[in-house]
Coordinates of C-alpha atoms in Angstrom, one line a residue:
Chain S
M1 CA 0.0 0.1 0.0
A2 CA 1.4 3.3 -1.2
V3 CA -0.4 5.3 1.8
A4 CA 1.7 5.2 4.9
E5 CA 0.2 3.6 8.0
P6 CA -0.8 6.0 10.6
T7 CA 1.3 5.5 14.0
I8 CA -0.7 4.5 17.1
A9 CA -0.4 8.1 18.3
Q10 CA -1.7 9.4 15.4
R11 CA -4.6 7.1 15.6
R12 CA -5.2 7.9 19.3
A13 CA -5.3 11.5 18.4
A14 CA -7.7 11.1 15.7
I15 CA -10.1 9.2 18.1
N16 CA -9.5 11.7 20.8
N17 CA -10.7 14.6 18.0
S18 CA -13.8 12.8 16.8
G19 CA -16.3 15.2 15.7
T20 CA -19.5 15.9 17.1
S21 CA -20.8 18.8 14.7
G22 CA -23.7 17.9 12.6
S23 CA -21.7 19.1 9.3
D24 CA -18.8 16.5 10.2
R25 CA -21.3 13.7 10.4
A26 CA -23.0 13.9 7.0
R27 CA -19.7 14.0 5.4
N28 CA -18.5 10.8 6.8
F29 CA -21.5 8.6 5.7
P30 CA -21.1 6.5 2.3
T31 CA -22.9 7.6 -0.7
S32 CA -25.7 5.8 -2.2
A33 CA -23.7 5.0 -5.2
Q34 CA -20.8 3.4 -2.9
I35 CA -23.5 1.1 -1.0
A36 CA -24.8 -0.1 -4.4
Q37 CA -21.2 -0.9 -5.7
A38 CA -20.7 -2.9 -2.2
A39 CA -23.9 -4.7 -2.6
R40 CA -22.7 -5.9 -6.1
E41 CA -19.4 -7.2 -4.7
I42 CA -20.1 -8.5 -1.2
S43 CA -21.9 -11.8 -0.5
V44 CA -22.4 -13.5 2.8
P45 CA -22.0 -17.1 1.9
S46 CA -24.1 -19.8 3.6
P47 CA -22.1 -23.1 5.0
R48 CA -23.7 -25.1 2.2
Q49 CA -22.1 -22.7 -0.4
V50 CA -18.7 -23.1 1.1
I51 CA -18.6 -26.6 1.2
A52 CA -19.9 -26.8 -2.4
A53 CA -17.5 -24.2 -3.6
N54 CA -14.5 -26.5 -1.9
A55 CA -15.8 -29.7 -3.7
N56 CA -16.2 -27.6 -7.1
R57 CA -12.4 -26.1 -6.8
P58 CA -10.2 -27.5 -9.6
K59 CA -7.8 -29.5 -7.8
D60 CA -4.9 -29.1 -10.2
Q61 CA -4.4 -25.5 -8.9
A62 CA -2.5 -24.1 -6.2
S63 CA -5.3 -24.5 -4.0
D64 CA -4.9 -28.4 -4.3
E65 CA -4.3 -28.2 -0.6
S66 CA -7.8 -26.5 0.2
M67 CA -9.9 -28.1 3.0
V68 CA -13.0 -27.3 4.9
L69 CA -12.5 -26.9 8.5
N70 CA -15.1 -27.0 11.1
M71 CA -14.3 -24.4 13.9
G72 CA -16.7 -24.6 16.8
P73 CA -19.5 -24.3 17.9
Q74 CA -17.5 -25.6 21.2
H75 CA -14.3 -23.7 20.1
P76 CA -13.6 -21.4 23.2
S77 CA -12.5 -18.5 21.0
T78 CA -15.9 -18.4 19.4
H79 CA -17.4 -16.9 22.4
G80 CA -20.4 -18.9 22.8
V81 CA -21.8 -21.6 20.3
L82 CA -20.9 -20.0 17.0
R83 CA -19.8 -22.7 14.3
L84 CA -17.7 -21.4 11.6
V85 CA -17.2 -23.4 8.3
V86 CA -13.8 -22.3 7.1
E87 CA -12.3 -23.2 3.6
L88 CA -8.7 -23.0 4.2
S89 CA -5.6 -23.3 1.9
G90 CA -2.7 -24.0 4.2
E91 CA -3.2 -21.2 7.0
D92 CA -5.0 -18.8 4.7
V93 CA -8.8 -18.7 4.9
L94 CA -10.4 -18.6 1.2
Q95 CA -13.8 -18.2 2.4
L96 CA -15.9 -18.8 5.5
A97 CA -19.3 -19.1 6.5
P98 CA -20.9 -18.6 10.0
D99 CA -23.3 -21.3 11.1
V100 CA -25.8 -20.1 14.1
G101 CA -28.9 -21.2 15.8
F102 CA -27.4 -23.6 18.3
L103 CA -28.7 -21.3 21.3
H104 CA -32.0 -20.6 19.7
T105 CA -34.7 -21.0 22.4
G106 CA -37.6 -19.0 20.6
I107 CA -37.5 -16.2 22.7
E108 CA -39.4 -13.9 20.4
K109 CA -42.4 -16.8 19.9
N110 CA -42.2 -17.3 23.7
M111 CA -42.9 -13.5 24.1
E112 CA -46.1 -13.8 22.2
A113 CA -47.5 -16.1 25.0
K114 CA -47.1 -13.7 27.8
T115 CA -48.4 -10.5 28.8
Y116 CA -46.6 -7.2 28.2
Q117 CA -45.2 -7.2 31.8
K118 CA -44.1 -10.8 31.8
A119 CA -42.5 -10.9 28.5
L120 CA -39.9 -8.3 29.9
V121 CA -38.0 -11.3 31.6
M122 CA -37.3 -12.8 28.2
T123 CA -35.5 -9.8 26.9
D124 CA -32.9 -10.3 29.9
R125 CA -31.8 -13.5 28.3
T126 CA -31.3 -12.3 24.6
D127 CA -27.9 -10.3 25.0
Y128 CA -26.7 -11.6 28.4
L129 CA -24.1 -9.0 28.8
G130 CA -26.4 -5.9 28.5
P131 CA -29.8 -7.0 30.1
M132 CA -30.7 -3.6 31.0
I133 CA -30.2 -2.2 27.6
N134 CA -32.5 -5.0 26.5
N135 CA -34.8 -4.2 29.1
M136 CA -34.7 -0.8 28.0
V137 CA -35.4 -1.1 24.3
Y138 CA -38.3 -3.5 24.8
S139 CA -39.8 -0.9 27.5
L140 CA -39.3 2.0 25.2
A141 CA -41.2 0.1 22.2
V142 CA -44.1 -0.8 24.6
E143 CA -44.2 2.8 25.9
K144 CA -44.2 3.9 22.4
L145 CA -47.3 1.8 21.6
L146 CA -49.0 3.1 24.8
D147 CA -47.7 6.7 24.0
C148 CA -46.8 6.9 27.9
E149 CA -44.9 9.6 29.4
I150 CA -41.9 8.7 31.8
P151 CA -40.9 10.8 34.7
P152 CA -37.4 12.4 34.6
R153 CA -36.1 10.3 37.6
A154 CA -36.7 7.2 35.6
Q155 CA -35.3 8.6 32.3
V156 CA -32.2 9.6 33.9
G157 CA -32.0 6.4 36.0
R158 CA -32.1 4.4 32.8
V159 CA -29.6 6.3 31.0
L160 CA -27.1 5.8 34.0
L161 CA -27.8 2.1 34.1
N162 CA -27.5 1.8 30.5
E163 CA -24.2 3.3 30.5
L164 CA -22.9 1.1 33.4
E165 CA -24.1 -1.7 31.3
R166 CA -22.3 -0.8 28.4
M167 CA -19.1 -0.5 30.5
N168 CA -19.9 -3.9 31.9
S169 CA -20.5 -5.4 28.3
Y170 CA -17.1 -3.8 27.0
L171 CA -15.4 -5.1 29.9
V172 CA -16.4 -8.7 29.2
W173 CA -15.4 -7.9 25.3
L174 CA -11.8 -6.6 26.5
G175 CA -11.2 -9.3 28.8
T176 CA -12.2 -12.1 26.5
H177 CA -10.6 -10.3 23.6
A178 CA -7.2 -10.2 25.3
L179 CA -7.7 -13.8 26.7
D180 CA -8.1 -15.0 23.1
L181 CA -5.0 -13.3 22.4
A182 CA -3.2 -14.9 25.4
A183 CA -3.2 -11.8 27.6
M184 CA -4.6 -13.6 30.7
S185 CA -4.1 -10.8 33.1
V186 CA -6.2 -8.2 31.5
F187 CA -9.1 -10.6 31.7
L188 CA -8.7 -10.8 35.5
Y189 CA -8.5 -7.0 35.8
C190 CA -11.6 -6.4 33.6
F191 CA -13.7 -8.9 35.8
R192 CA -12.6 -7.2 38.9
E193 CA -14.2 -3.9 37.7
R194 CA -17.3 -5.8 36.3
E195 CA -17.6 -7.4 39.4
M196 CA -18.4 -3.8 40.8
I197 CA -21.1 -3.1 38.2
L198 CA -22.8 -6.5 39.0
D199 CA -22.8 -5.3 42.6
I200 CA -24.5 -2.1 41.7
K201 CA -26.9 -4.0 39.6
E202 CA -27.6 -6.4 42.6
L203 CA -27.8 -3.5 44.8
V204 CA -30.8 -1.8 42.7
S205 CA -32.5 -5.0 41.4
G206 CA -31.5 -7.9 43.6
A207 CA -30.1 -9.8 40.6
R208 CA -26.4 -9.5 39.1
M209 CA -27.3 -10.4 35.7
M210 CA -30.9 -11.0 34.9
T211 CA -32.3 -7.9 36.2
S212 CA -35.7 -7.1 34.6
F213 CA -35.2 -3.7 36.4
I214 CA -36.2 -1.3 33.3
R215 CA -39.9 -1.9 32.9
P216 CA -42.6 -0.6 30.5
G217 CA -43.8 2.5 32.5
G218 CA -40.4 3.2 34.4
L219 CA -38.2 1.3 36.8
A220 CA -39.0 -1.6 38.9
W221 CA -38.5 0.3 42.1
D222 CA -36.9 3.2 43.4
F223 CA -32.9 3.2 43.9
P224 CA -31.9 2.5 47.4
K225 CA -30.2 5.2 49.3
E226 CA -26.7 3.4 49.1
F227 CA -27.3 3.8 45.3
K228 CA -25.6 7.1 44.6
P229 CA -22.2 6.6 46.9
T230 CA -21.9 3.0 45.3
V231 CA -21.9 4.4 41.8
Q232 CA -19.9 7.3 42.6
R233 CA -17.2 5.0 44.2
F234 CA -17.1 2.9 40.9
L235 CA -17.0 6.1 38.6
D236 CA -14.1 7.8 40.7
I237 CA -11.9 4.3 40.3
F238 CA -13.0 3.1 36.7
P239 CA -11.1 5.8 34.5
G240 CA -8.0 4.9 36.4
R241 CA -8.5 1.4 35.8
I242 CA -9.1 1.9 32.1
D243 CA -5.6 3.5 32.3
E244 CA -4.2 0.1 33.6
Y245 CA -5.9 -1.7 30.8
E246 CA -4.5 0.6 28.3
A247 CA -1.0 0.3 29.9
L248 CA -1.0 -3.4 29.4
L249 CA -2.4 -3.3 25.9
T250 CA -2.1 -0.2 23.9
D251 CA 1.4 -0.1 23.2
N252 CA 2.2 -3.8 23.9
P253 CA 3.9 -5.1 20.6
I254 CA 2.2 -8.4 20.9
W255 CA -1.1 -6.8 21.1
K256 CA -0.2 -4.7 18.1
D257 CA 1.2 -7.4 16.1
R258 CA -2.0 -9.2 16.6
T259 CA -4.5 -6.4 16.0
V260 CA -3.0 -3.6 13.6
G261 CA -4.2 -4.1 10.2
V262 CA -6.2 -7.3 11.1
G263 CA -9.6 -7.6 10.1
R264 CA -9.9 -4.5 8.2
L265 CA -13.4 -3.3 7.3
S266 CA -14.1 -0.1 5.1
A267 CA -17.0 2.1 5.9
V268 CA -19.1 1.4 3.0
D269 CA -18.7 -2.4 3.4
A270 CA -19.5 -2.3 6.9
L271 CA -22.7 0.0 6.4
A272 CA -23.8 -2.5 3.5
L273 CA -23.6 -5.4 5.6
G274 CA -25.7 -3.7 8.1
V275 CA -22.7 -3.8 10.9
T276 CA -23.2 -1.1 13.7
G277 CA -22.0 0.0 17.1
A278 CA -18.3 0.3 17.8
N279 CA -17.5 -2.1 14.8
L280 CA -19.0 0.6 12.5
R281 CA -17.6 3.4 14.4
A282 CA -14.0 2.3 14.0
T283 CA -14.5 2.5 10.3
G284 CA -15.1 6.2 10.6
V285 CA -19.1 6.2 10.3
P286 CA -20.3 8.4 13.0
Y287 CA -23.4 6.1 13.7
D288 CA -24.5 6.3 17.3
M289 CA -28.3 5.8 18.2
R290 CA -27.4 8.2 21.3
K291 CA -26.7 10.9 19.1
M292 CA -28.4 10.3 15.9
F293 CA -31.5 9.4 17.0
P294 CA -31.6 10.3 20.6
Y295 CA -34.1 8.5 23.3
S296 CA -34.5 8.8 26.9
G297 CA -32.9 12.3 27.0
Y298 CA -29.7 11.3 25.7
E299 CA -29.4 14.7 23.7
N300 CA -29.2 16.4 27.1
Y301 CA -25.9 14.7 27.9
D302 CA -22.4 16.1 26.9
F303 CA -20.4 13.5 25.3
K304 CA -18.3 12.6 22.3
L305 CA -19.3 10.4 19.3
I306 CA -16.2 8.3 19.0
T307 CA -15.0 7.4 15.5
G308 CA -12.0 6.0 14.2
T309 CA -10.4 5.8 11.0
E310 CA -8.8 2.4 10.0
G311 CA -11.4 0.0 10.8
D312 CA -9.3 -2.9 11.9
T313 CA -9.1 -4.9 15.0
Y314 CA -6.9 -2.4 16.7
E315 CA -9.0 0.7 16.0
R316 CA -12.0 -1.2 17.2
Y317 CA -10.1 -1.7 20.6
L318 CA -9.3 1.9 20.8
V319 CA -12.8 3.1 19.9
R320 CA -14.2 0.7 22.6
I321 CA -11.8 1.8 25.2
A322 CA -12.6 5.7 24.4
E323 CA -16.3 4.9 24.5
M324 CA -15.8 3.6 28.1
R325 CA -14.4 6.7 29.1
E326 CA -17.4 8.7 27.5
S327 CA -19.7 6.2 29.3
V328 CA -18.0 7.1 32.8
K329 CA -18.8 10.9 31.7
I330 CA -22.3 10.3 31.0
A331 CA -23.0 8.2 34.1
Q332 CA -21.4 10.9 36.0
Q333 CA -23.7 13.7 34.3
A334 CA -26.5 11.3 35.0
L335 CA -25.6 10.5 38.7
D336 CA -25.3 14.1 39.5
N337 CA -28.7 15.3 38.0
L338 CA -30.5 12.4 39.2
P339 CA -33.8 14.3 39.9
D340 CA -36.2 13.4 42.8
G341 CA -39.6 12.4 42.0
P342 CA -41.5 9.3 41.1
Y343 CA -39.5 6.5 39.4
A344 CA -42.4 5.2 37.0
T345 CA -45.5 6.7 35.3
S346 CA -48.4 7.7 37.4
D347 CA -50.8 6.1 34.7
R348 CA -52.8 3.8 36.9
K349 CA -53.6 1.8 33.6
I350 CA -50.0 0.9 33.2
W351 CA -48.3 1.0 36.4
P352 CA -49.7 -0.4 39.6
P353 CA -50.8 2.1 42.5
P354 CA -48.4 2.3 45.6
K355 CA -49.3 -0.7 48.0
E356 CA -50.4 1.6 50.6
E357 CA -53.2 2.9 48.8
I358 CA -54.7 -0.3 48.2
T359 CA -55.7 -0.6 51.8
Y360 CA -58.2 2.3 51.5
S361 CA -59.0 2.9 47.9
M362 CA -61.2 0.4 46.0
E363 CA -60.3 1.8 42.7
S364 CA -56.6 1.4 43.3
L365 CA -57.3 -2.4 44.5
I366 CA -59.1 -3.1 41.1
H367 CA -56.1 -1.4 39.0
H368 CA -53.7 -3.5 40.9
F369 CA -55.6 -6.6 40.3
K370 CA -56.4 -5.9 36.8
L371 CA -52.9 -5.3 36.1
W372 CA -51.3 -8.3 37.5
T373 CA -53.9 -10.6 36.2
E374 CA -54.7 -9.0 33.0
G375 CA -52.0 -6.6 32.0
F376 CA -52.5 -3.5 29.9
K377 CA -53.6 -3.5 26.4
P378 CA -51.9 -1.2 24.1
P379 CA -53.9 0.1 21.1
K380 CA -53.4 -1.7 17.8
G381 CA -50.5 -0.7 15.9
D382 CA -46.8 -1.4 15.6
A383 CA -43.8 0.4 16.8
Y384 CA -40.0 0.0 16.3
V385 CA -37.5 1.4 18.6
A386 CA -33.9 1.4 18.6
V387 CA -31.3 2.0 21.0
E388 CA -27.5 1.9 21.2
S389 CA -26.5 -1.3 22.9
G390 CA -23.0 -2.6 23.6
R391 CA -23.0 -4.3 20.3
G392 CA -24.8 -1.5 18.0
E393 CA -28.2 -0.8 16.9
L394 CA -30.5 -3.0 19.2
G395 CA -34.0 -2.5 17.5
C396 CA -37.3 -3.9 19.0
Y397 CA -40.2 -4.0 16.7
I398 CA -43.7 -5.0 18.5
V399 CA -47.1 -5.6 16.7
S400 CA -49.9 -5.1 18.9
D401 CA -53.2 -6.4 18.2
G402 CA -55.1 -4.7 21.0
S403 CA -54.9 -7.5 23.4
N404 CA -52.8 -8.0 26.5
K405 CA -50.1 -9.9 24.8
P406 CA -47.9 -8.9 22.1
W407 CA -48.9 -10.2 18.6
R408 CA -45.3 -10.1 17.4
V409 CA -42.1 -9.0 19.1
H410 CA -38.9 -8.9 16.8
F411 CA -35.3 -7.8 17.9
R412 CA -33.1 -6.4 15.6
A413 CA -30.0 -8.1 17.0
P414 CA -26.9 -6.4 16.2
S415 CA -24.6 -9.5 17.0
F416 CA -26.6 -11.4 14.6
I417 CA -26.2 -8.8 11.8
N418 CA -22.8 -7.9 12.6
L419 CA -21.5 -11.5 12.1
Q420 CA -22.3 -11.3 8.6
A421 CA -19.3 -9.0 8.2
L422 CA -16.9 -11.9 9.5
P423 CA -16.9 -13.6 6.0
H424 CA -15.9 -10.6 4.3
M425 CA -13.2 -9.4 7.0
A426 CA -11.6 -12.8 7.0
Q427 CA -11.3 -13.7 3.3
G428 CA -7.6 -14.1 2.3
K429 CA -6.4 -13.5 6.0
L430 CA -4.8 -16.0 8.3
I431 CA -6.8 -18.4 10.5
A432 CA -4.9 -17.4 13.6
D433 CA -6.3 -14.0 13.1
L434 CA -9.8 -15.2 12.8
V435 CA -9.9 -15.5 16.3
A436 CA -9.1 -11.9 16.8
M437 CA -11.6 -10.9 14.4
I438 CA -14.3 -12.8 16.0
A439 CA -13.5 -11.3 19.4
S440 CA -13.4 -7.9 18.0
L441 CA -16.6 -8.2 16.3
D442 CA -17.8 -9.1 19.8
P443 CA -21.0 -11.1 19.0
V444 CA -23.2 -12.5 21.9
L445 CA -24.5 -15.7 21.0
G446 CA -27.4 -15.6 23.2
E447 CA -28.5 -12.7 21.1
V448 CA -27.4 -14.0 17.8
D449 CA -29.7 -16.9 18.2
R450 CA -32.4 -15.5 20.5
Chain T
M1 CA -31.9 19.2 4.2
T2 CA -34.4 17.6 6.7
L3 CA -37.4 15.8 5.2
D4 CA -40.5 15.2 7.2
N5 CA -42.9 12.3 6.7
A6 CA -45.2 14.0 4.3
T7 CA -42.6 14.7 2.0
V8 CA -41.1 11.2 1.7
R9 CA -44.6 9.9 1.4
Q10 CA -45.4 12.5 -1.6
R11 CA -42.2 11.6 -3.4
V12 CA -42.7 8.0 -3.3
V13 CA -46.4 8.2 -4.2
E14 CA -45.7 10.7 -7.0
R15 CA -43.1 8.2 -8.4
F16 CA -44.8 4.9 -7.8
G17 CA -48.5 5.8 -7.9
A18 CA -50.6 2.5 -7.4
A19 CA -47.7 0.6 -6.2
V20 CA -48.1 2.1 -2.9
L21 CA -51.3 0.4 -1.6
E22 CA -51.3 2.5 1.6
A23 CA -49.5 5.1 3.4
S24 CA -49.9 5.6 7.2
E25 CA -48.2 7.3 10.0
Y26 CA -48.5 5.7 13.7
R27 CA -46.7 7.3 16.6
G28 CA -44.6 9.5 14.2
D29 CA -43.3 6.6 11.9
L30 CA -44.3 6.7 8.2
A31 CA -45.1 3.3 6.9
L32 CA -45.6 2.4 3.2
R33 CA -47.4 -0.7 2.4
L34 CA -46.3 -1.7 -1.2
R35 CA -47.2 -4.1 -3.9
P36 CA -44.7 -6.9 -3.5
D37 CA -43.4 -6.7 -7.1
A38 CA -42.5 -3.0 -6.7
L39 CA -40.5 -3.5 -3.4
P40 CA -37.2 -3.7 -5.1
Q41 CA -37.9 -0.7 -7.2
V42 CA -39.2 1.3 -4.5
A43 CA -36.2 0.5 -2.0
A44 CA -33.8 1.3 -4.6
F45 CA -35.4 4.4 -5.4
L46 CA -35.3 5.2 -1.7
R47 CA -31.5 4.5 -1.5
D48 CA -30.4 6.0 -4.6
D49 CA -32.5 9.4 -4.7
P50 CA -30.0 12.1 -3.8
D51 CA -32.5 13.9 -1.3
L52 CA -33.5 10.6 0.3
Q53 CA -30.5 8.4 0.7
Y54 CA -32.0 5.8 2.7
I55 CA -28.7 3.9 2.7
F56 CA -29.1 1.7 5.7
L57 CA -31.3 -1.3 6.1
A58 CA -31.7 -1.4 9.5
S59 CA -34.2 -4.6 10.1
I60 CA -36.2 -6.9 8.2
T61 CA -39.1 -8.7 10.1
G62 CA -41.8 -11.3 9.0
V63 CA -45.0 -11.0 10.7
D64 CA -47.8 -13.9 10.8
Y65 CA -51.3 -12.0 10.7
L66 CA -53.1 -15.4 10.7
G67 CA -56.7 -14.9 9.7
R68 CA -56.1 -11.8 7.7
E69 CA -55.5 -11.5 3.9
P70 CA -52.8 -11.4 2.8
R71 CA -51.7 -13.8 5.8
F72 CA -48.0 -12.6 6.0
E73 CA -46.1 -9.4 6.1
V74 CA -42.5 -8.4 5.7
V75 CA -41.5 -5.2 7.3
Y76 CA -38.5 -3.3 6.4
H77 CA -36.9 -0.5 8.3
L78 CA -34.8 2.0 6.2
R79 CA -32.7 4.9 7.6
S80 CA -31.4 8.0 6.0
F81 CA -28.7 9.8 7.3
V82 CA -28.8 13.0 5.4
N83 CA -32.3 13.4 7.0
M84 CA -32.0 11.4 9.9
H85 CA -35.1 9.7 9.1
L86 CA -36.6 6.3 9.4
V87 CA -39.1 4.8 6.9
V88 CA -40.9 1.4 7.2
L89 CA -41.9 -0.5 4.1
K90 CA -44.4 -3.3 4.4
V91 CA -45.3 -5.9 1.9
G92 CA -47.7 -8.7 2.1
A93 CA -47.4 -12.4 1.2
D94 CA -50.6 -14.6 0.7
E95 CA -50.6 -18.0 2.5
E96 CA -50.5 -20.1 -0.6
R97 CA -47.6 -18.5 -1.9
P98 CA -45.7 -16.6 0.4
H99 CA -43.1 -15.0 -2.3
V100 CA -41.4 -11.6 -1.7
P101 CA -38.7 -10.1 -3.7
S102 CA -35.1 -10.3 -2.1
L103 CA -33.3 -7.2 -1.1
V104 CA -30.0 -9.0 -1.1
P105 CA -28.9 -7.4 -4.4
L106 CA -29.5 -4.1 -3.0
W107 CA -28.2 -4.6 0.7
P108 CA -26.1 -7.7 1.6
T109 CA -27.1 -7.2 5.2
A110 CA -30.5 -8.8 4.1
T111 CA -28.9 -12.0 3.6
F112 CA -29.2 -13.2 7.2
Q113 CA -32.3 -11.4 8.0
E114 CA -33.9 -12.8 5.0
R115 CA -33.0 -16.3 6.1
E116 CA -34.3 -15.8 9.6
A117 CA -37.7 -14.5 8.2
Y118 CA -37.8 -17.8 6.0
D119 CA -36.6 -20.1 8.8
M120 CA -39.3 -18.6 11.2
F121 CA -42.5 -18.0 8.9
G122 CA -41.5 -19.9 5.6
I123 CA -41.7 -16.6 3.6
V124 CA -39.8 -17.4 0.3
F125 CA -37.6 -14.4 -0.8
D126 CA -37.2 -14.8 -4.6
G127 CA -33.6 -13.8 -5.7
H128 CA -32.0 -14.6 -2.3
P129 CA -28.6 -16.5 -3.1
D130 CA -29.1 -19.4 -0.8
L131 CA -32.2 -19.2 1.1
Q132 CA -32.3 -22.0 3.8
R133 CA -32.7 -22.2 7.6
I134 CA -30.6 -20.3 9.8
L135 CA -31.5 -20.8 13.4
M136 CA -33.6 -23.9 13.3
P137 CA -32.2 -27.4 12.6
E138 CA -32.1 -28.0 8.7
D139 CA -34.6 -31.1 9.0
W140 CA -36.9 -29.2 11.2
D141 CA -40.6 -29.5 9.9
G142 CA -42.8 -26.4 9.7
Y143 CA -42.0 -22.8 10.7
P144 CA -41.9 -22.1 14.3
Q145 CA -43.1 -18.5 14.4
R146 CA -46.4 -19.0 12.5
K147 CA -49.3 -18.5 14.6
D148 CA -50.7 -22.0 14.0
Q149 CA -47.4 -23.6 15.2
P150 CA -48.1 -24.4 18.8
L151 CA -45.6 -22.9 21.6
V152 CA -45.5 -26.3 23.4
Y153 CA -46.0 -29.6 21.0
E154 CA -45.1 -32.2 23.7
E155 CA -46.5 -32.8 26.9
V156 CA -44.6 -32.0 30.0
A157 CA -42.9 -35.2 31.4
F158 CA -43.7 -36.2 35.1
T159 CA -43.0 -39.4 36.7
F160 CA -46.4 -41.1 36.0
N161 CA -46.3 -40.2 32.2
H162 CA -42.7 -40.1 31.7
D163 CA -42.4 -43.4 29.6
A164 CA -45.5 -42.3 27.3
V165 CA -43.8 -38.8 26.7
D166 CA -40.3 -40.4 26.1
A167 CA -41.8 -43.0 23.5
Q168 CA -43.0 -40.1 21.2
K169 CA -39.7 -38.2 21.1
P170 CA -37.9 -38.3 17.6
Y171 CA -34.6 -40.0 18.8
A172 CA -32.5 -41.9 16.3
R173 CA -33.5 -45.4 16.9
E174 CA -31.9 -48.6 15.6

C-alpha cells in the first residue's frame, strides 16, 4: 500500500478529536452509489455454499491443498456456540461461513404467549451481557405503543444504568478479547471492575445479571439510598482502571502485532453489511443511536461520538476504550442530575398504585388486580424503537393487536447482523487472525440466536 | 436538508403511484404498504435518490397475521442519515404462495435477515442467493413462529407419564 500506515499516536489523536458537529457527521457517511457498488461485490455465503465451492474447486491449481475446517461450535474462542465453516488453503482462509442457531430458544415466540409485563423477563436473556439495555429497548417500544410519558427520574436512571451496562459489556469484550490473544491478566482486571458493576446491579434490582429492572412505565422500584455513593465510588475508580488496561495493551508489541491491520473493514462495506456499534464507528462512520436518534434524553448529555479511521481490530479496541471513558462521563452527569420524584409513570392503567393506597382505595385495588392478572392493552399498531447497545443498533419491533399480549416481538439483534461481516473480513487472511476478528466483532451468541 | 414524513410519502407516491397500496403514520413513523413486485424498485429509489438516501437497511421482520388476507407481512426499516429519518416498508405475502422479492442485491445485510424470516415463517425471498434455515435445524418440520404452530408441542414429562412422553420423542433409533 502506497499510503503510509498511521502511527499509534496519530490514531489515538484522531479518536480523541472525533467530531460531534452536524456537518462533520453528514460528510462521513458513504453515498448511495458506494453502497450500491458494495452490494454488487459482497456476498455472505452459507455453510452449504462454502462446502460446495470447496468440492468444485479444480484440484490442479495451487488450491490443491484446500480443505474445509469446522471451527466450533465448542471452540472457546468463538465466544459461545458459534460454528464457522472455514475453507482453508494451508493457513489462509479462502472463505468462511458462520453457522448459527445452536442457542436458539424461541425467545420471540415465547414473548407472544406472555403479557407485556411478563414478556420483559425474556429480554434479559437475549444479550446476556447487557440485560438492562434489552429491558430498555423493549420498554421503550411498549411505551411508544402506549404513548406513555416517563418521569425524569426514571429517564435519567435508565441512562445511568444503560451506561453502566455498556461498560460492563465492554469489559467482558476486552477481557475475553485479550484472553483469546493470550493476555491472561487483562481478563482478570476487567472482571474485577465488572464485579463492581454487577454489585451495583444487585444493589438496585436484587439480581446480578437478569435484572428485569427497567420496565414498561418506568423502573421496577426506586434506587436504594446507598445507590449514589456506590456508583460514585465506581465512577471515581474506573477511569484509572481504564488507564491500567491501556498500559497493558495499547503499546504492547504483541497486542499490536495481533491486531493492527487485522480484520480491516471499510466504512462502505460495513454499512452495506448492516454492521453497527463500535465496529462501524471504528471505520469512521459516526453512527450512534444516542447521538443520531436520541432516546430517553440522551440529547441532554455532553459526550463525544467516538469514531475511528482504520476499521481494523486495533481501531475497534481503541474506539471501545474511548467509549468507556465517554460512558463514565455520561454516567457521572446522570448521577449528578438524578432528579427526585416518581420512578414510574403515574398512569394507573400501566403502572400499579402504591401498595399503601390499596388498603383504602377500592379503585386502586381494582387497578392493581387488573394489572397483575390481565395486564395492559396497548392500542392496535406497530412500533420500532432502537437503542445503542454494547454491540450496535438494538432494535425492537412490536406489533400490538389490541390484546394484553404482544402479537409479534422482533429484536434487531446487532450481534446477529454484525456477524455477516466476518466472511468479508476474514477472506484471504490467516486463520490465526480469525480468533482476533471474532473477538473484536464482539458477538453475543445468546443474542445472535435468541 | 431535513425531510418530514409528508414529503417522503409524497415523493414515493408521486413516483410509484398505484404500487403504494397504503401510506400511514403511527406514533410518528411513516409506513408504506407496497405491492410486493414493486418493492425492489421502491427500495432502490429510496436508497439512491439524492434527497432521500435511505442507505441503511436496519431491519427485516416477518409477521404472521393469521386470519387476515394476505396472511404474512414483511416489514423493512430503512434509515436515512442525511435526513435522520426512518421509513417503514411493508409488503404482504399470501398463505398459498408466500413469495417476496429479495433485497440482497441492494443490501448484503439482508442475507441473514431474510434467511431468518424464511426460517421462522416460511416466507420465500425470490432472488436470495441461498435461502435456507439459519436458526432452526435443517431437518426441522414447519415454521416455528407461525401462529398455527403451537408453542409447546409435547406434553410435560412427570414421573407418571414419563415413559409415554419419552416414547413419542424423535430419537434416532435402531
